[in-house]
C-alpha cells in the first residue's frame, strides 16, 4: 500500500510564519551550526517528518555522523554503531528508519526481522563494508584453520554470516579477549585490528580494509594542529592509522569521543573523525571550542531530510535479507550484544 495515497497529512513545505514560530525553539538550539539561509528549507521538512513519523508509528535512528538538522531535528535515538544496534533490538515501533549507512540498516533488520526497516538512500554504503566479501572470509577460514573470526559491524550481512561474532569500535578489545583464543582474526579494518592488537595480549590478525574517511588523517597533520593551537586536546577514532592514535589524547568510538568531551569539557578539542560529529556535539557543549579538520563521509551524507520524508511517505527503501544469510548473521550480532550485558 502506498502511504502517499492514504496519509491525511500532505506536508506543506513552505516556510510560513506559523511554521517559523513553531520551529523557533529548535532553531535557537541549532543556530550555531545551521546557517539562517538554510533554516527556511529545513524547518518545514523537519516538521513534516516529525508529524508523519508519529502518524506512521515509526522511529528514526540516526548515527552520530548525520548532519545536525537530522541529528537534532528528527532523530528519536542517536548513537554509535553499538548503541544503534542495541536500540534497534529494543525498538517498539512498526517502522524503523535508519539514518546511517546500509550495514547499519541491515543490522537493524537482523534484530527486527518482523519489522519494516527503511534506509532513505540505498546507495549509502561504506568503504569498509565494501572491502570484504563472504568468499574472502571463507578463504581466511581455510588459511587460518581454527582461528576465530571477529567481524567489525561495518560489513554486509553476508560477511557477518560467515564470522563467529561481531564487534564495534567501542567493544572490539572486549570481544577479541572474550573468545579465549591466542590468535583472532579481526576483519576488515586493518587499522582497527592493529589498534586493538596494541591493547591486548591476543595476537590480532588483520585484513586489508580501510575507512576512506579515517585513513586520510596523518600524524603530521595532528602535530601541526597541536602546534597551532595552545592547549588543544585531540581525540581520535580507532579506524585511524596507529600513528595518528599515538598523537591523540584519547581514542574511542564516536560515542566514546562524545562522552569524553562532555566529561572533560576541554577549552579546545579536535575530533579526528567525520565532519558532522563536531557540529552535533558543539550544540550541547557551548563552552568547548571545536577545531575542525574536515573529512566527510559521502555515504553518511547521502541521507537527507528530503529522502527521510520520502522514506516515510512511500515506505522506501525497505531492507530485505535472505533468511539463509540472516540466521547466521543474526547469531554473530546477538552474540556481541549478549556479551555486553
Ligand atoms: P562508531 O561505531 O564508532 O560510531 O563508528 C562507526 C563508523 O562508521 C565510523 O566510521
Ligand atoms: Fe564507512 Fe568510514 Fe563512512 Fe564510517 S566513516 S560509514 S567506516 S566509510
Coordinates of C-alpha atoms and ligand atoms in Angstrom, one line a residue:
X1 CA 0.0 0.0 0.0
X2 CA 1.4 3.4 -0.9
X3 CA 1.0 5.6 2.1
X4 CA 1.1 8.8 -0.1
X5 CA -2.4 7.9 -1.1
X6 CA -3.8 7.2 2.3
X7 CA -2.0 9.6 4.6
X8 CA -4.1 12.5 5.8
X9 CA -1.0 14.7 6.2
X10 CA 0.0 16.4 3.0
X11 CA 3.2 18.0 4.1
X12 CA 3.2 21.7 3.4
X13 CA 6.8 22.5 2.8
X14 CA 6.6 26.3 2.6
X15 CA 8.2 28.3 5.4
X16 CA 5.1 30.1 6.7
X17 CA 5.1 32.5 9.7
X18 CA 3.3 29.7 11.6
X19 CA 6.0 27.2 10.9
X20 CA 8.7 29.8 11.7
X21 CA 7.1 30.4 15.1
X22 CA 6.5 26.7 15.9
X23 CA 10.1 25.8 14.9
X24 CA 11.8 28.7 16.6
X25 CA 12.8 26.9 19.8
X26 CA 14.6 24.2 17.8
X27 CA 16.4 26.8 15.7
X28 CA 17.6 28.5 18.9
X29 CA 19.2 25.2 19.8
X30 CA 20.9 24.6 16.5
X31 CA 21.6 28.1 15.2
X32 CA 25.3 27.8 15.8
X33 CA 25.6 25.0 13.2
X34 CA 22.8 25.7 10.7
X35 CA 23.1 29.0 8.8
X36 CA 19.9 31.2 8.8
X37 CA 19.7 30.8 5.0
X38 CA 19.2 27.0 5.3
X39 CA 16.6 27.0 8.1
X40 CA 13.6 28.0 5.9
X41 CA 14.3 24.9 3.8
X42 CA 14.9 22.6 6.8
X43 CA 12.2 23.7 9.2
X44 CA 9.1 22.6 7.1
X45 CA 10.8 19.3 6.3
X46 CA 11.6 18.6 10.0
X47 CA 8.1 19.4 11.0
X48 CA 6.6 17.2 8.3
X49 CA 8.9 14.3 9.1
X50 CA 8.1 14.5 12.8
X51 CA 4.3 14.6 12.1
X52 CA 4.5 11.7 9.6
X53 CA 6.7 9.7 11.9
X54 CA 4.1 9.8 14.6
X55 CA 1.3 9.1 12.3
X56 CA 3.1 6.0 10.9
X57 CA 4.3 4.6 14.2
X58 CA 7.9 5.0 13.0
X59 CA 11.1 5.6 14.9
X60 CA 14.2 7.3 13.5
X61 CA 17.6 6.0 14.5
X62 CA 20.5 8.3 13.5
X63 CA 24.2 7.8 13.6
X64 CA 26.4 10.4 15.2
X65 CA 27.7 11.4 11.7
X66 CA 24.3 12.6 10.5
X67 CA 24.0 16.3 9.8
X68 CA 22.7 18.5 12.6
X69 CA 19.3 19.0 11.0
X70 CA 18.8 15.2 11.1
X71 CA 20.6 14.6 14.4
X72 CA 18.9 17.3 16.4
X73 CA 15.8 17.8 14.3
X74 CA 14.2 14.4 13.6
X75 CA 16.1 11.6 15.3
X76 CA 14.5 9.7 18.2
X77 CA 17.7 7.9 19.0
X78 CA 21.2 8.8 18.2
X79 CA 24.4 6.9 18.9
X80 CA 27.4 4.9 17.7
X81 CA 27.0 1.6 15.9
X82 CA 26.8 -0.4 19.1
X83 CA 24.1 1.9 20.6
X84 CA 22.1 1.9 17.4
X85 CA 22.2 -2.0 17.3
X86 CA 21.1 -2.2 20.9
X87 CA 18.4 0.3 20.4
X88 CA 17.2 -1.4 17.3
X89 CA 16.9 -4.7 19.3
X90 CA 14.5 -2.9 21.7
X91 CA 12.6 -0.8 19.2
X92 CA 8.9 -0.6 19.9
X93 CA 7.8 0.7 16.5
X94 CA 6.4 -0.8 13.3
X95 CA 8.8 1.0 11.1
X96 CA 12.4 1.8 11.8
X97 CA 14.1 4.4 9.6
X98 CA 17.8 4.1 9.8
X99 CA 19.7 7.3 9.1
X100 CA 23.1 5.9 8.6
X101 CA 24.7 3.6 6.1
X102 CA 23.5 0.4 4.7
X103 CA 25.2 -2.1 7.1
X104 CA 23.5 -0.2 10.0
X105 CA 20.1 -0.7 8.4
X106 CA 20.9 -4.4 7.8
X107 CA 21.9 -4.7 11.5
X108 CA 18.6 -3.2 12.5
X109 CA 16.7 -5.6 10.2
X110 CA 18.7 -8.6 11.5
X111 CA 17.5 -7.7 15.0
X112 CA 13.9 -6.9 13.9
X113 CA 13.1 -9.5 11.2
X114 CA 9.3 -8.8 11.5
X115 CA 9.5 -5.0 11.3
X116 CA 9.8 -2.7 8.3
X117 CA 13.3 -1.3 8.2
X118 CA 13.9 1.6 5.8
X119 CA 17.0 3.3 4.6
X120 CA 16.4 6.6 2.9
X121 CA 19.1 6.1 0.3
X122 CA 20.1 2.6 -0.8
X123 CA 23.4 4.0 -2.1
X124 CA 24.6 4.9 1.4
X125 CA 27.4 2.3 1.5
X126 CA 30.7 2.1 3.4
X127 CA 34.3 1.6 2.1
X128 CA 34.9 -0.9 4.9
X129 CA 31.8 -2.9 4.3
X130 CA 32.7 -3.0 0.6
X131 CA 36.3 -4.1 1.2
X132 CA 35.4 -7.7 2.1
X133 CA 33.1 -10.4 0.7
X134 CA 31.8 -13.7 2.2
X135 CA 34.2 -15.5 -0.2
X136 CA 37.1 -13.6 1.4
X137 CA 36.0 -14.8 4.8
X138 CA 35.7 -18.4 3.6
X139 CA 39.3 -18.1 2.2
X140 CA 40.6 -16.8 5.6
X141 CA 39.0 -19.8 7.4
X142 CA 40.9 -22.1 5.1
X143 CA 44.1 -20.1 5.6
X144 CA 43.8 -19.9 9.4
X145 CA 42.0 -23.1 10.4
X146 CA 40.6 -23.0 13.9
X147 CA 41.3 -19.3 14.4
X148 CA 38.1 -17.4 15.4
X149 CA 36.9 -14.6 13.1
X150 CA 35.6 -11.4 14.5
X151 CA 33.9 -9.1 12.1
X152 CA 33.6 -5.4 12.6
X153 CA 29.9 -4.4 12.4
X154 CA 30.8 -2.4 9.3
X155 CA 30.2 -5.4 7.0
X156 CA 27.4 -6.8 4.9
X157 CA 25.1 -9.4 6.5
X158 CA 26.6 -12.0 4.1
X159 CA 30.0 -11.4 5.7
X160 CA 28.6 -11.4 9.2
X161 CA 27.0 -14.8 8.4
X162 CA 30.5 -16.3 7.8
X163 CA 32.0 -14.9 11.0
X164 CA 31.9 -16.0 14.6
X165 CA 31.0 -12.8 16.3
X166 CA 30.6 -9.1 15.6
X167 CA 32.3 -6.1 17.3
X168 CA 32.2 -2.4 17.1
X169 CA 34.8 0.2 17.8
X170 CA 33.5 0.5 21.3
X171 CA 33.8 -3.1 22.3
X172 CA 36.5 -4.6 20.0
X173 CA 39.1 -5.3 22.7
X174 CA 36.5 -6.9 25.0
X175 CA 35.1 -9.1 22.1
X176 CA 38.5 -10.2 21.0
X177 CA 39.5 -11.2 24.5
X178 CA 36.2 -12.9 25.2
X179 CA 37.0 -15.7 22.8
X180 CA 39.7 -17.2 24.9
X181 CA 42.0 -17.7 21.9
X182 CA 45.7 -16.8 21.4
X183 CA 45.1 -15.7 17.9
X184 CA 42.0 -14.0 16.5
X185 CA 41.2 -12.6 13.0
X186 CA 39.6 -9.1 13.1
X187 CA 38.2 -8.1 9.7
X188 CA 38.0 -6.0 7.6
X189 CA 39.5 -2.8 9.1
X190 CA 43.3 -3.1 9.1
X191 CA 43.8 -0.1 11.4
X192 CA 41.2 -1.1 13.9
X193 CA 42.8 -4.6 14.1
X194 CA 46.3 -3.0 14.6
X195 CA 44.9 -0.6 17.2
X196 CA 43.2 -3.5 19.1
X197 CA 46.4 -5.6 18.8
X198 CA 48.2 -2.9 20.7
X199 CA 45.8 -3.1 23.6
X200 CA 45.7 -6.9 24.2
X201 CA 47.9 -9.9 24.6
X202 CA 45.8 -11.7 21.9
X203 CA 47.6 -11.9 18.5
X204 CA 45.1 -10.0 16.3
X205 CA 45.5 -10.7 12.6
X206 CA 44.2 -8.0 10.3
X207 CA 42.7 -7.8 6.8
X208 CA 43.3 -5.0 4.3
X209 CA 40.1 -2.9 4.6
X210 CA 40.2 0.8 5.4
X211 CA 37.7 3.6 6.1
X212 CA 38.1 6.2 3.3
X213 CA 37.4 8.9 5.9
X214 CA 39.8 7.9 8.7
X215 CA 42.7 6.6 6.7
X216 CA 43.4 10.1 5.4
X217 CA 44.4 11.6 8.7
X218 CA 48.1 11.8 9.3
X219 CA 50.2 12.1 12.5
X220 CA 52.0 15.2 11.0
X221 CA 48.6 16.9 10.4
X222 CA 47.8 16.4 14.1
X223 CA 51.2 17.7 15.2
X224 CA 50.6 20.8 13.1
X225 CA 47.2 21.4 14.6
X226 CA 48.6 21.0 18.1
X227 CA 51.5 23.4 17.3
X228 CA 49.0 26.0 16.1
X229 CA 46.5 25.8 19.0
X230 CA 47.7 26.1 22.6
X231 CA 46.1 23.6 24.9
X232 CA 44.4 21.7 22.2
X233 CA 43.1 18.2 23.1
X234 CA 43.0 15.7 20.3
X235 CA 40.6 12.7 20.3
X236 CA 40.5 10.2 17.5
X237 CA 38.5 7.2 16.2
X238 CA 40.2 3.8 16.2
X239 CA 39.7 3.5 12.4
X240 CA 42.6 6.0 12.1
X241 CA 46.2 4.7 11.5
X242 CA 48.0 3.7 14.7
X243 CA 50.5 6.6 14.3
X244 CA 47.5 9.0 14.4
X245 CA 46.1 7.4 17.6
X246 CA 49.6 7.7 19.0
X247 CA 49.3 11.5 18.7
X248 CA 45.9 11.6 20.3
X249 CA 44.9 12.2 24.0
X250 CA 42.1 9.7 23.7
X251 CA 40.8 7.2 21.2
X252 CA 37.3 5.7 21.2
X253 CA 34.1 5.1 19.3
X254 CA 32.1 8.1 18.2
X255 CA 30.0 7.9 21.4
X256 CA 33.1 7.4 23.4
X257 CA 34.5 10.6 21.9
X258 CA 31.3 12.5 22.7
X259 CA 31.3 11.3 26.3
X260 CA 35.0 12.3 26.6
X261 CA 34.1 15.9 25.5
X262 CA 31.1 16.0 27.9
X263 CA 33.1 14.7 30.8
X264 CA 36.3 16.7 30.3
X265 CA 35.0 20.0 28.8
X266 CA 38.3 20.9 27.2
X267 CA 38.7 24.5 26.2
X268 CA 39.7 23.4 22.7
X269 CA 39.3 20.0 21.1
X270 CA 39.8 18.4 17.8
X271 CA 37.7 15.3 16.9
X272 CA 39.7 13.3 14.4
X273 CA 36.8 11.7 12.7
X274 CA 33.9 12.6 10.3
X275 CA 33.0 16.3 10.0
X276 CA 29.4 16.4 11.3
X277 CA 30.4 15.0 14.7
X278 CA 31.9 18.3 15.8
X279 CA 28.7 20.2 14.7
X280 CA 26.4 17.8 16.6
X281 CA 28.5 17.8 19.8
X282 CA 29.2 21.5 19.8
X283 CA 25.4 22.2 20.1
X284 CA 25.4 20.7 23.6
X285 CA 28.9 21.8 24.6
X286 CA 28.8 25.6 24.0
X287 CA 31.9 26.3 26.2
X288 CA 34.1 24.0 24.1
X289 CA 35.9 25.3 21.0
X290 CA 36.0 22.8 18.2
X291 CA 38.9 22.8 15.8
X292 CA 37.7 21.0 12.7
X293 CA 39.8 19.0 10.3
X294 CA 37.1 18.2 7.8
X295 CA 36.9 14.7 6.3
X296 CA 33.3 14.0 5.1
X297 CA 31.8 10.5 4.7
X298 CA 29.9 10.8 1.4
X299 CA 27.8 7.7 2.3
X300 CA 26.5 9.2 5.5
X301 CA 25.8 12.4 3.7
X302 CA 23.6 10.6 1.2
X303 CA 20.9 10.7 3.9
X304 CA 18.9 14.0 3.7
X305 CA 15.7 15.4 5.2
X306 CA 14.1 15.1 1.8
X307 CA 14.8 11.4 1.4
X308 CA 13.8 10.7 5.0
X309 CA 10.5 12.3 4.3
X310 CA 10.2 10.2 1.1
X311 CA 11.1 7.1 3.0
X312 CA 8.2 7.7 5.4
X313 CA 5.8 8.8 2.7
X314 CA 6.5 5.9 0.3
X315 CA 7.8 3.2 2.6
X316 CA 11.2 3.1 0.9
X317 CA 13.8 1.7 0.7
X318 CA 12.9 -1.4 2.5
X319 CA 15.8 -3.6 3.7
X320 CA 15.4 -7.4 3.0
X321 CA 17.9 -10.1 3.9
X322 CA 17.9 -13.6 2.6
X323 CA 16.9 -15.8 5.5
X324 CA 19.7 -18.2 4.8
X325 CA 22.1 -15.3 5.5
X326 CA 20.0 -13.7 8.2
X327 CA 20.1 -16.6 10.6
X328 CA 23.9 -16.9 11.0
X329 CA 24.4 -13.2 10.6
X330 CA 21.9 -12.5 13.5
X331 CA 23.8 -15.0 15.6
X332 CA 27.0 -13.0 15.2
X333 CA 25.3 -9.8 16.1
X334 CA 23.3 -11.1 19.1
X335 CA 26.3 -12.9 20.4
X336 CA 28.1 -9.5 20.6
X337 CA 25.1 -7.8 22.2
X338 CA 24.7 -10.5 24.8
X339 CA 28.4 -10.3 25.7
X340 CA 27.9 -6.7 26.6
X341 CA 25.1 -7.4 29.0
Ligands
LIG1 P1 31.1 4.1 15.6 O1 30.6 2.7 15.9 O2 32.3 4.5 16.5 O3 30.0 5.1 15.6 O4 31.8 4.0 14.2 C1 31.0 3.8 13.0 C2 31.7 4.3 11.8 O5 31.2 4.0 10.7 C3 32.9 5.1 12.0 O6 33.4 5.4 10.8
LIG2 FE1 32.2 3.6 6.5 FE2 34.2 5.2 7.1 FE3 31.8 6.2 6.3 FE4 32.2 5.0 8.7 S1 33.1 6.9 8.0 S2 30.5 4.7 7.3 S3 33.6 3.4 8.2 S4 33.2 5.0 5.1

